[in-house]
């Protein structure tokens, strides 16, 4: 299991003080949070993409490139890369550069976003959302894998004799997760290619999450990538912890009530009962998180939202300290009973090894296959 955090990069007024952080403060806070995530032993830091207030992450590669220079181990991911409104050629170029800068510690979570106006801003029609996601990703895959690409589609100018520069690190593209909270077409897309499927279950009951993940698993097997329980699944989640559960509820309530992602609706108690949001003690967070496996089976990545809704940076860092304390229990809990054939989450190292293993074995003059003479080791 990989454990990590993600941020949507909202700039929200702290309801307890009335103070709104500046864009500069929130951008710098993201760097502080990412380095703290590595410090406490997390595996992944993921950053969203938005092009409208009250969010700041309009340039994920810039931010993640800076974080890459400040960290050594943690995987840097997007929480959403807008496959619909970004040019797939630019995505291929930007994330290849980032992959080189981060020595392979990069993957992408592709999605359509949740902001309708972004489509016309970038010359697209929201009614084409699914079609854009399908066509753009098909091109992106080719750009990362083929030395010369000739291509023609509906939504961008044709390509003739196009070669991507730079090529992906070790000629192995970043691993791709397809993120969705409601679209079976995206689960099918992930399954068709044998990619990962990420369900950000911070809005929906686990019954809904189970339905989409199970669809992805069935289709993953149908498309010949392996047994359904070997499909690569990631989940989102949201918690707020204090040593005492009553203190957690009391402190978090005013933030929940105005949260731009899900505030101004059901009460905190109703939301906790109907979704995976957990507000309480560390033990409650452990138990609730481990229960996710009951709905979706053994999975590979768990990301938590920790800095939403105007929480001050000091509080976010305290949340990360508590997460660091319970991380061994989470790792142990998910490891218990995990079948040996369920794969780990892909990393650049494992993808390079898989690519090497798929190469044909060179044959020497004596007829014996040799990787050593070809500069490869197994």
PDB file of N, CA and C in Angstrom, residues 191-234:
ATOM      1  N   UNK A 191      -9.567   0.430 -17.382  1.00  0.00           N
ATOM      2  CA  UNK A 191      -9.514  -1.021 -17.537  1.00  0.00           C
ATOM      3  C   UNK A 191      -9.002  -1.423 -18.911  1.00  0.00           C
ATOM      4  N   UNK A 192      -9.432  -0.711 -19.933  1.00  0.00           N
ATOM      5  CA  UNK A 192      -9.027  -1.039 -21.310  1.00  0.00           C
ATOM      6  C   UNK A 192      -7.516  -1.012 -21.461  1.00  0.00           C
ATOM      7  N   UNK A 193      -6.873   0.007 -20.887  1.00  0.00           N
ATOM      8  CA  UNK A 193      -5.434   0.152 -21.024  1.00  0.00           C
ATOM      9  C   UNK A 193      -4.649  -0.589 -19.937  1.00  0.00           C
ATOM     10  N   UNK A 194      -5.323  -1.103 -18.931  1.00  0.00           N
ATOM     11  CA  UNK A 194      -4.613  -1.730 -17.825  1.00  0.00           C
ATOM     12  C   UNK A 194      -3.955  -0.726 -16.908  1.00  0.00           C
ATOM     13  N   UNK A 195      -4.469   0.503 -16.900  1.00  0.00           N
ATOM     14  CA  UNK A 195      -3.963   1.553 -16.030  1.00  0.00           C
ATOM     15  C   UNK A 195      -4.632   1.480 -14.665  1.00  0.00           C
ATOM     16  N   UNK A 196      -4.240   2.398 -13.767  1.00  0.00           N
ATOM     17  CA  UNK A 196      -4.862   2.464 -12.461  1.00  0.00           C
ATOM     18  C   UNK A 196      -6.174   3.233 -12.496  1.00  0.00           C
ATOM     19  N   UNK A 197      -7.042   2.923 -11.539  1.00  0.00           N
ATOM     20  CA  UNK A 197      -8.313   3.643 -11.390  1.00  0.00           C
ATOM     21  C   UNK A 197      -8.367   4.221  -9.992  1.00  0.00           C
ATOM     22  N   UNK A 198      -8.575   5.539  -9.916  1.00  0.00           N
ATOM     23  CA  UNK A 198      -8.616   6.225  -8.632  1.00  0.00           C
ATOM     24  C   UNK A 198     -10.012   6.786  -8.416  1.00  0.00           C
ATOM     25  N   UNK A 199     -10.630   6.362  -7.322  1.00  0.00           N
ATOM     26  CA  UNK A 199     -11.946   6.877  -6.961  1.00  0.00           C
ATOM     27  C   UNK A 199     -11.802   7.763  -5.733  1.00  0.00           C
ATOM     28  N   UNK A 200     -12.035   9.040  -5.916  1.00  0.00           N
ATOM     29  CA  UNK A 200     -11.871   9.990  -4.809  1.00  0.00           C
ATOM     30  C   UNK A 200     -13.132  10.008  -3.966  1.00  0.00           C
ATOM     31  N   UNK A 201     -13.228   9.049  -3.080  1.00  0.00           N
ATOM     32  CA  UNK A 201     -14.486   8.837  -2.355  1.00  0.00           C
ATOM     33  C   UNK A 201     -14.610   9.749  -1.136  1.00  0.00           C
ATOM     34  N   UNK A 202     -14.637  11.061  -1.388  1.00  0.00           N
ATOM     35  CA  UNK A 202     -14.885  11.989  -0.289  1.00  0.00           C
ATOM     36  C   UNK A 202     -16.302  12.541  -0.338  1.00  0.00           C
ATOM     37  N   UNK A 203     -17.040  12.228  -1.394  1.00  0.00           N
ATOM     38  CA  UNK A 203     -18.400  12.752  -1.542  1.00  0.00           C
ATOM     39  C   UNK A 203     -19.475  11.686  -1.385  1.00  0.00           C
ATOM     40  N   UNK A 204     -19.170  10.450  -1.727  1.00  0.00           N
ATOM     41  CA  UNK A 204     -20.175   9.434  -1.964  1.00  0.00           C
ATOM     42  C   UNK A 204     -20.131   8.355  -0.880  1.00  0.00           C
ATOM     43  N   UNK A 205     -21.249   7.640  -0.696  1.00  0.00           N
ATOM     44  CA  UNK A 205     -21.216   6.477   0.200  1.00  0.00           C
ATOM     45  C   UNK A 205     -20.349   5.378  -0.388  1.00  0.00           C
ATOM     46  N   UNK A 206     -19.862   4.503   0.470  1.00  0.00           N
ATOM     47  CA  UNK A 206     -18.983   3.447  -0.005  1.00  0.00           C
ATOM     48  C   UNK A 206     -19.685   2.500  -0.973  1.00  0.00           C
ATOM     49  N   UNK A 207     -21.009   2.424  -0.920  1.00  0.00           N
ATOM     50  CA  UNK A 207     -21.725   1.568  -1.877  1.00  0.00           C
ATOM     51  C   UNK A 207     -21.508   2.061  -3.305  1.00  0.00           C
ATOM     52  N   UNK A 208     -21.459   3.371  -3.490  1.00  0.00           N
ATOM     53  CA  UNK A 208     -21.190   3.941  -4.817  1.00  0.00           C
ATOM     54  C   UNK A 208     -19.744   3.664  -5.233  1.00  0.00           C
ATOM     55  N   UNK A 209     -18.826   3.852  -4.312  1.00  0.00           N
ATOM     56  CA  UNK A 209     -17.417   3.573  -4.596  1.00  0.00           C
ATOM     57  C   UNK A 209     -17.237   2.119  -4.995  1.00  0.00           C
ATOM     58  N   UNK A 210     -17.875   1.218  -4.247  1.00  0.00           N
ATOM     59  CA  UNK A 210     -17.773  -0.216  -4.539  1.00  0.00           C
ATOM     60  C   UNK A 210     -18.252  -0.511  -5.961  1.00  0.00           C
ATOM     61  N   UNK A 211     -19.339   0.119  -6.360  1.00  0.00           N
ATOM     62  CA  UNK A 211     -19.915  -0.142  -7.678  1.00  0.00           C
ATOM     63  C   UNK A 211     -18.951   0.228  -8.803  1.00  0.00           C
ATOM     64  N   UNK A 212     -18.338   1.409  -8.726  1.00  0.00           N
ATOM     65  CA  UNK A 212     -17.423   1.834  -9.795  1.00  0.00           C
ATOM     66  C   UNK A 212     -16.132   1.024  -9.778  1.00  0.00           C
ATOM     67  N   UNK A 213     -15.598   0.761  -8.586  1.00  0.00           N
ATOM     68  CA  UNK A 213     -14.355  -0.010  -8.507  1.00  0.00           C
ATOM     69  C   UNK A 213     -14.579  -1.428  -9.014  1.00  0.00           C
ATOM     70  N   UNK A 214     -15.696  -2.031  -8.663  1.00  0.00           N
ATOM     71  CA  UNK A 214     -15.973  -3.387  -9.134  1.00  0.00           C
ATOM     72  C   UNK A 214     -16.151  -3.435 -10.644  1.00  0.00           C
ATOM     73  N   UNK A 215     -16.771  -2.380 -11.214  1.00  0.00           N
ATOM     74  CA  UNK A 215     -16.879  -2.304 -12.671  1.00  0.00           C
ATOM     75  C   UNK A 215     -15.487  -2.279 -13.293  1.00  0.00           C
ATOM     76  N   UNK A 216     -14.619  -1.438 -12.769  1.00  0.00           N
ATOM     77  CA  UNK A 216     -13.252  -1.365 -13.280  1.00  0.00           C
ATOM     78  C   UNK A 216     -12.546  -2.711 -13.161  1.00  0.00           C
ATOM     79  N   UNK A 217     -12.683  -3.369 -12.013  1.00  0.00           N
ATOM     80  CA  UNK A 217     -12.005  -4.652 -11.829  1.00  0.00           C
ATOM     81  C   UNK A 217     -12.500  -5.689 -12.845  1.00  0.00           C
ATOM     82  N   UNK A 218     -13.817  -5.775 -13.051  1.00  0.00           N
ATOM     83  CA  UNK A 218     -14.363  -6.749 -14.002  1.00  0.00           C
ATOM     84  C   UNK A 218     -13.851  -6.480 -15.413  1.00  0.00           C
ATOM     85  N   UNK A 219     -13.835  -5.209 -15.807  1.00  0.00           N
ATOM     86  CA  UNK A 219     -13.406  -4.867 -17.157  1.00  0.00           C
ATOM     87  C   UNK A 219     -11.888  -5.022 -17.328  1.00  0.00           C
ATOM     88  N   UNK A 220     -11.131  -4.779 -16.276  1.00  0.00           N
ATOM     89  CA  UNK A 220      -9.687  -5.025 -16.292  1.00  0.00           C
ATOM     90  C   UNK A 220      -9.424  -6.487 -16.634  1.00  0.00           C
ATOM     91  N   UNK A 221     -10.142  -7.391 -16.000  1.00  0.00           N
ATOM     92  CA  UNK A 221      -9.990  -8.819 -16.283  1.00  0.00           C
ATOM     93  C   UNK A 221     -10.484  -9.148 -17.686  1.00  0.00           C
ATOM     94  N   UNK A 222     -11.607  -8.556 -18.081  1.00  0.00           N
ATOM     95  CA  UNK A 222     -12.169  -8.804 -19.415  1.00  0.00           C
ATOM     96  C   UNK A 222     -11.166  -8.445 -20.509  1.00  0.00           C
ATOM     97  N   UNK A 223     -10.440  -7.351 -20.305  1.00  0.00           N
ATOM     98  CA  UNK A 223      -9.482  -6.898 -21.326  1.00  0.00           C
ATOM     99  C   UNK A 223      -8.149  -7.641 -21.259  1.00  0.00           C
ATOM    100  N   UNK A 224      -8.041  -8.637 -20.407  1.00  0.00           N
ATOM    101  CA  UNK A 224      -6.896  -9.523 -20.418  1.00  0.00           C
ATOM    102  C   UNK A 224      -5.672  -9.058 -19.670  1.00  0.00           C
ATOM    103  N   UNK A 225      -5.861  -8.165 -18.709  1.00  0.00           N
ATOM    104  CA  UNK A 225      -4.708  -7.651 -17.966  1.00  0.00           C
ATOM    105  C   UNK A 225      -4.410  -8.444 -16.694  1.00  0.00           C
ATOM    106  N   UNK A 226      -5.248  -9.394 -16.370  1.00  0.00           N
ATOM    107  CA  UNK A 226      -5.056 -10.182 -15.165  1.00  0.00           C
ATOM    108  C   UNK A 226      -6.352 -10.347 -14.418  1.00  0.00           C
ATOM    109  N   UNK A 227      -6.289 -11.104 -13.328  1.00  0.00           N
ATOM    110  CA  UNK A 227      -7.487 -11.325 -12.512  1.00  0.00           C
ATOM    111  C   UNK A 227      -7.993 -10.001 -11.951  1.00  0.00           C
ATOM    112  N   UNK A 228      -9.298  -9.941 -11.700  1.00  0.00           N
ATOM    113  CA  UNK A 228      -9.925  -8.702 -11.236  1.00  0.00           C
ATOM    114  C   UNK A 228      -9.285  -8.178  -9.962  1.00  0.00           C
ATOM    115  N   UNK A 229      -8.866  -9.075  -9.083  1.00  0.00           N
ATOM    116  CA  UNK A 229      -8.307  -8.601  -7.814  1.00  0.00           C
ATOM    117  C   UNK A 229      -6.855  -8.153  -7.934  1.00  0.00           C
ATOM    118  N   UNK A 230      -6.296  -8.191  -9.158  1.00  0.00           N
ATOM    119  CA  UNK A 230      -4.955  -7.658  -9.376  1.00  0.00           C
ATOM    120  C   UNK A 230      -4.985  -6.287 -10.042  1.00  0.00           C
ATOM    121  N   UNK A 231      -6.167  -5.759 -10.300  1.00  0.00           N
ATOM    122  CA  UNK A 231      -6.288  -4.421 -10.883  1.00  0.00           C
ATOM    123  C   UNK A 231      -5.774  -3.375  -9.897  1.00  0.00           C
ATOM    124  N   UNK A 232      -5.305  -2.254 -10.412  1.00  0.00           N
ATOM    125  CA  UNK A 232      -4.633  -1.233  -9.609  1.00  0.00           C
ATOM    126  C   UNK A 232      -5.638  -0.159  -9.200  1.00  0.00           C
ATOM    127  N   UNK A 233      -5.956  -0.108  -7.908  1.00  0.00           N
ATOM    128  CA  UNK A 233      -7.020   0.756  -7.390  1.00  0.00           C
ATOM    129  C   UNK A 233      -6.463   1.734  -6.371  1.00  0.00           C
ATOM    130  N   UNK A 234      -6.914   2.964  -6.445  1.00  0.00           N
ATOM    131  CA  UNK A 234      -6.600   3.963  -5.439  1.00  0.00           C
ATOM    132  C   UNK A 234      -7.871   4.610  -4.930  1.00  0.00           C
TER     133      UNK A 234
END
